[in-house]
Amino acid sequence: MLIDRYFKLFLFFHRFCLYPQDIVIQLDFRSRLRKIQILAHQFLIPKKIEFYVGDVPDGTKPSLESARYTRVGYVSFSDNENSGYKARELKSIHVDAHGVFLKLVLHKNHINKHNLYNQVGLIAINVIGDDIEPTKPDSMDPDFLDLSDKDPIVDGYINKPDYISPQDDLAFDMFQDPEISQIIRKLERKKQEAVLQERDDYEKTLKTTISELQKVGEKLGKMEVEKRQAVENEDYDKAKIKKIQMDELRLQSYKDLHVIDLLELNGAPKNKEVKEPVVDNATHVDSSPRPATPYEEQALPVHTSNTDGEQP
């Protein structure tokens, strides 16, 4: 079962606080962590974040006191001077570790004219992995190999992160309309079911529809930013018009792409031809997953991208 812990937050530490500062996240279940994403503030930027995964012995109730942490690496952030402190840096980190706690150790901030009180801030944290049940291997089994003290970096080389859906990526939610993104996730699950059920025509239609909805969602995301800017400028007439345009685009897209039919809310139809969605001739966006970045000796492998500071 895929876990996707998306913490959308505006976390800022106190003025002139002492560093390093710790953040500990407790997961609902013991999990295999596969990917961690951090979206930093545009000018309250830590120089470095260290990552630790905490676990407890089988049969022990998870608690901060009983947890034992293993350091899995760190990432560094740029000072963001080149963007004029308007972009936010997104780090995507591939890991392979098991535990119930994730601890982030934030180091001292980059100094700039906007950060008057030497603070650091995070906008969002996304944790992706799999829920796992604790198991007790049989030590008498001749094939049993005790790897309890193995290096997590070596573990990362052995157990490459499996396929992670693009819809679980933090960047997907940042640039998509929230309602569209939820529908895309539902259609993606339908597509996976269609593959297992060998419903080839239905699966093909879902694939096309998801691609087209992604374009609509990105357009709605941009329109949402324009609407917010209009509100900030107290141009409420423009904001109202923009909202009407967004609602019309959303509803028309649902109609053209036959979204309600494809969701099959009343169950799969019997001997009913699948309607092809109405699409334009634009080139489809490639949503295939990128290969996982291998571990380095010390710093964690990361995928870095800059995002507009106006995004939520």
Coordinates of C-alpha atoms in Angstrom, one line a residue:
M1 CA 0.0 0.0 0.0
L2 CA 1.5 3.3 -1.1
I3 CA 1.8 6.0 1.5
D4 CA 2.0 9.6 0.5
R5 CA 2.4 11.9 3.4
Y6 CA 2.1 15.4 2.0
F7 CA 2.5 18.0 4.7
K8 CA 1.6 21.3 3.2
L9 CA 2.8 23.8 5.8
F10 CA 4.3 27.1 6.4
L11 CA 6.9 26.3 9.0
F12 CA 9.1 29.0 10.3
F13 CA 11.4 28.9 13.3
H14 CA 11.6 31.6 16.0
R15 CA 13.7 34.8 15.5
F16 CA 17.4 34.4 16.2
C17 CA 16.9 30.7 17.3
L18 CA 19.9 28.4 17.9
Y19 CA 20.9 25.9 15.2
P20 CA 20.5 23.1 14.4
Q21 CA 16.8 22.7 14.8
D22 CA 15.0 19.3 14.6
I23 CA 11.7 18.3 13.1
V24 CA 10.4 14.8 13.8
I25 CA 7.5 13.2 11.8
Q26 CA 5.8 10.1 13.0
L27 CA 4.2 7.9 10.3
D28 CA 1.0 6.0 10.9
F29 CA 2.7 2.7 10.3
R30 CA 6.2 1.2 10.0
S31 CA 7.1 2.0 6.5
R32 CA 9.7 1.6 3.8
L33 CA 10.6 5.2 2.8
R34 CA 11.5 5.6 -0.9
K35 CA 11.3 9.3 -1.6
I36 CA 11.4 12.5 0.4
Q37 CA 10.6 15.9 -1.1
I38 CA 11.3 19.2 0.6
L39 CA 10.1 22.6 -0.7
A40 CA 12.1 25.4 0.9
H41 CA 11.1 29.0 1.5
Q42 CA 12.3 31.5 -1.1
F43 CA 14.5 33.5 1.3
L44 CA 14.3 31.7 4.7
I45 CA 16.6 29.0 3.4
P46 CA 18.6 26.5 5.5
K47 CA 22.1 25.8 4.3
K48 CA 21.7 22.1 4.9
I49 CA 19.2 19.5 6.0
E50 CA 20.2 16.1 7.5
F51 CA 17.9 13.1 7.3
Y52 CA 17.5 10.4 10.0
V53 CA 15.1 7.5 9.9
G54 CA 14.0 6.2 13.3
D55 CA 12.7 2.7 14.2
V56 CA 11.7 0.7 17.3
P57 CA 12.1 -3.0 18.0
D58 CA 9.2 -5.3 17.0
G59 CA 6.5 -5.3 19.7
T60 CA 7.5 -1.9 21.1
K61 CA 5.1 1.0 21.0
P62 CA 6.5 3.8 18.8
S63 CA 7.7 6.7 20.9
L64 CA 10.4 9.4 20.7
E65 CA 12.1 7.9 23.7
S66 CA 12.3 4.3 22.3
A67 CA 13.3 5.3 18.7
R68 CA 16.8 4.6 17.4
Y69 CA 17.8 6.8 14.5
T70 CA 20.0 6.0 11.5
R71 CA 21.5 8.9 9.5
V72 CA 20.8 8.4 5.8
G73 CA 22.5 11.5 4.5
Y74 CA 22.0 15.2 3.8
V75 CA 21.1 17.8 1.1
S76 CA 22.3 21.3 0.6
F77 CA 20.3 24.3 -0.6
S78 CA 21.5 27.2 -2.7
D79 CA 21.4 30.8 -1.4
N80 CA 18.8 31.6 -4.1
E81 CA 20.5 34.9 -4.9
N82 CA 20.3 34.2 -8.7
S83 CA 16.5 34.2 -8.7
G84 CA 16.2 37.4 -6.7
Y85 CA 14.7 35.3 -3.8
K86 CA 11.5 34.8 -5.8
A87 CA 11.8 31.1 -6.6
R88 CA 11.5 28.2 -4.2
E89 CA 13.9 25.3 -4.3
L90 CA 12.3 21.8 -4.5
K91 CA 14.6 18.8 -3.5
S92 CA 13.5 15.3 -4.4
I93 CA 15.6 12.7 -2.5
H94 CA 15.6 9.0 -3.2
V95 CA 16.2 6.8 -0.1
D96 CA 15.6 3.2 0.9
A97 CA 15.1 2.9 4.7
H98 CA 12.6 1.4 7.1
G99 CA 11.1 3.1 10.2
V100 CA 8.3 4.9 11.9
F101 CA 10.0 8.3 12.4
L102 CA 11.6 10.7 10.0
K103 CA 13.8 13.4 11.6
L104 CA 15.0 16.5 9.7
V105 CA 17.9 18.4 11.2
L106 CA 17.9 22.0 9.8
H107 CA 21.1 23.9 9.9
K108 CA 21.8 27.6 10.0
N109 CA 20.2 29.8 7.3
H110 CA 21.7 31.5 4.3
I111 CA 22.1 35.2 5.1
N112 CA 20.3 37.7 2.9
K113 CA 18.7 41.2 3.2
H114 CA 15.2 39.7 3.4
N115 CA 15.9 37.3 6.3
L116 CA 16.3 39.9 9.1
Y117 CA 16.0 37.4 12.0
N118 CA 18.1 34.5 10.7
Q119 CA 15.1 32.2 10.3
V120 CA 14.6 29.1 8.2
G121 CA 11.3 28.0 6.7
L122 CA 9.8 25.0 4.9
I123 CA 6.7 25.2 2.7
A124 CA 6.0 21.5 2.2
I125 CA 7.3 18.0 3.0
N126 CA 6.3 15.0 0.9
V127 CA 7.1 11.4 2.1
I128 CA 6.5 8.5 -0.3
G129 CA 6.9 4.8 0.5
D130 CA 5.1 1.6 1.5
D131 CA 3.5 0.5 4.7
I132 CA 5.1 -2.7 5.9
E133 CA 4.3 -5.2 8.7
P134 CA 7.1 -6.1 11.1
T135 CA 8.4 -9.6 10.4
K136 CA 10.6 -11.9 12.4
P137 CA 12.8 -14.0 10.0
D138 CA 13.8 -17.4 11.1
S139 CA 17.5 -17.3 12.1
M140 CA 17.6 -21.1 11.6
D141 CA 16.8 -20.8 8.0
P142 CA 20.0 -21.6 6.0
D143 CA 19.0 -18.8 3.5
F144 CA 18.7 -16.2 6.4
L145 CA 21.2 -13.4 6.3
D146 CA 21.4 -11.0 9.2
L147 CA 21.5 -7.5 7.7
S148 CA 20.3 -5.6 10.7
D149 CA 23.6 -3.6 10.9
K150 CA 23.9 -2.9 7.2
D151 CA 24.8 0.5 5.9
P152 CA 21.7 2.3 4.6
I153 CA 23.7 3.6 1.6
V154 CA 24.6 0.0 0.6
D155 CA 20.9 -0.9 1.2
G156 CA 20.0 1.8 -1.3
Y157 CA 22.2 0.3 -4.0
I158 CA 20.7 -3.2 -3.4
N159 CA 17.1 -2.2 -3.2
K160 CA 16.5 0.4 -5.9
P161 CA 13.4 2.5 -5.4
D162 CA 10.5 1.0 -7.3
Y163 CA 8.1 2.8 -9.7
I164 CA 6.6 5.9 -8.2
S165 CA 3.6 7.4 -9.9
P166 CA 4.1 11.0 -11.2
Q167 CA 0.8 11.8 -9.5
D168 CA 2.5 11.2 -6.1
D169 CA 5.2 13.8 -6.8
L170 CA 5.0 17.1 -4.9
A171 CA 5.4 19.1 -8.1
F172 CA 2.2 17.5 -9.5
D173 CA 0.1 19.1 -6.7
M174 CA 1.9 22.4 -6.9
F175 CA 1.0 23.1 -10.5
Q176 CA -2.4 21.3 -10.7
D177 CA -5.9 22.3 -9.9
P178 CA -6.8 20.4 -6.7
E179 CA -10.1 19.0 -8.0
I180 CA -8.5 17.9 -11.3
S181 CA -5.6 16.3 -9.5
Q182 CA -8.0 14.2 -7.3
I183 CA -9.9 13.0 -10.5
I184 CA -6.6 12.1 -12.2
R185 CA -5.6 10.0 -9.3
K186 CA -9.0 8.2 -9.4
L187 CA -8.6 7.6 -13.1
E188 CA -5.0 6.4 -12.6
R189 CA -6.3 3.7 -10.2
K190 CA -9.0 2.8 -12.7
K191 CA -6.3 2.4 -15.4
Q192 CA -4.3 0.1 -13.2
E193 CA -7.4 -2.0 -12.6
A194 CA -8.1 -2.1 -16.3
V195 CA -4.7 -3.5 -17.1
L196 CA -5.3 -6.3 -14.6
Q197 CA -8.7 -7.0 -16.1
E198 CA -7.4 -6.8 -19.7
R199 CA -9.8 -4.1 -20.6
D200 CA -7.5 -2.7 -23.3
D201 CA -9.9 -0.2 -24.9
Y202 CA -10.9 1.3 -21.5
E203 CA -7.2 1.5 -20.4
K204 CA -6.2 3.3 -23.7
T205 CA -9.0 5.8 -23.2
L206 CA -8.1 6.4 -19.6
K207 CA -4.5 7.0 -20.6
T208 CA -5.5 9.6 -23.2
T209 CA -8.0 11.3 -20.8
I210 CA -5.4 11.5 -18.0
S211 CA -2.9 13.2 -20.3
E212 CA -5.5 15.8 -21.4
L213 CA -6.7 16.4 -17.9
Q214 CA -3.2 17.2 -16.8
K215 CA -3.1 19.9 -19.4
V216 CA -6.4 21.3 -18.2
G217 CA -5.2 21.1 -14.5
E218 CA -2.0 23.0 -15.3
K219 CA -4.0 25.7 -17.1
L220 CA -6.4 26.0 -14.2
G221 CA -3.5 26.2 -11.8
K222 CA -2.1 29.2 -13.7
M223 CA -5.6 30.8 -13.7
E224 CA -5.8 30.3 -9.9
V225 CA -2.5 32.3 -9.5
E226 CA -3.9 35.1 -11.7
K227 CA -7.1 35.1 -9.6
R228 CA -5.2 35.4 -6.4
Q229 CA -3.1 38.2 -7.8
A230 CA -6.2 40.0 -8.7
V231 CA -7.5 39.6 -5.2
E232 CA -4.3 40.9 -3.7
N233 CA -4.5 43.9 -6.1
E234 CA -8.2 44.4 -4.9
D235 CA -9.4 43.9 -8.4
Y236 CA -12.4 41.9 -7.3
D237 CA -14.2 42.1 -10.7
K238 CA -11.3 40.5 -12.5
A239 CA -11.1 37.8 -9.8
K240 CA -14.8 37.1 -10.2
I241 CA -14.5 36.8 -14.0
K242 CA -11.5 34.5 -13.6
K243 CA -13.4 32.2 -11.2
I244 CA -16.3 32.0 -13.7
Q245 CA -13.8 31.1 -16.5
M246 CA -12.2 28.4 -14.4
D247 CA -15.6 26.8 -13.5
E248 CA -16.6 26.9 -17.2
L249 CA -13.3 25.3 -18.3
R250 CA -13.5 22.6 -15.7
L251 CA -17.1 21.6 -16.5
Q252 CA -16.6 21.7 -20.2
S253 CA -13.5 19.5 -19.9
Y254 CA -15.4 17.0 -17.8
K255 CA -18.1 16.9 -20.6
D256 CA -15.7 16.6 -23.5
L257 CA -13.6 13.9 -21.9
H258 CA -16.5 11.9 -20.6
V259 CA -15.0 12.0 -17.1
I260 CA -18.2 10.9 -15.3
D261 CA -18.6 7.8 -17.5
L262 CA -14.9 6.9 -17.2
L263 CA -15.1 7.0 -13.4
E264 CA -17.8 4.2 -13.6
L265 CA -19.4 5.4 -10.3
N266 CA -22.2 2.8 -10.8
G267 CA -19.8 0.0 -11.7
A268 CA -18.4 -1.2 -15.0
P269 CA -20.8 -1.2 -17.9
K270 CA -21.7 -4.5 -19.6
N271 CA -21.0 -4.7 -23.4
K272 CA -20.9 -0.9 -23.7
E273 CA -18.6 0.8 -26.1
V274 CA -16.1 3.1 -24.4
K275 CA -16.5 6.7 -25.6
E276 CA -13.3 8.3 -27.0
P277 CA -12.5 11.6 -25.3
V278 CA -12.5 14.8 -27.4
V279 CA -8.9 16.0 -27.5
D280 CA -6.9 18.5 -29.3
N281 CA -3.8 17.9 -31.5
A282 CA -1.4 19.2 -28.9
T283 CA 1.6 17.0 -28.1
H284 CA 1.0 14.9 -25.0
V285 CA 3.2 15.6 -22.0
D286 CA 5.6 12.7 -21.2
S287 CA 4.6 11.5 -17.7
S288 CA 6.9 8.5 -17.6
P289 CA 8.9 8.1 -14.4
R290 CA 12.5 9.3 -14.3
P291 CA 15.1 6.7 -13.3
A292 CA 16.1 6.8 -9.6
T293 CA 19.3 8.7 -8.8
P294 CA 21.9 6.4 -7.2
Y295 CA 23.3 7.1 -3.8
E296 CA 26.5 9.1 -3.5
E297 CA 29.0 8.6 -0.7
Q298 CA 27.7 11.2 1.6
A299 CA 25.2 13.7 0.2
L300 CA 21.8 12.2 -0.7
P301 CA 20.9 12.0 -4.4
V302 CA 18.5 14.8 -5.2
H303 CA 16.5 16.2 -8.1
T304 CA 16.3 20.0 -7.8
S305 CA 13.9 22.3 -9.4
N306 CA 12.9 25.9 -8.8
T307 CA 9.3 26.9 -8.4
D308 CA 7.6 30.2 -8.6
G309 CA 7.4 31.8 -5.2
E310 CA 3.8 32.8 -5.9
Q311 CA 2.7 29.1 -5.9
P312 CA 1.0 27.9 -2.7

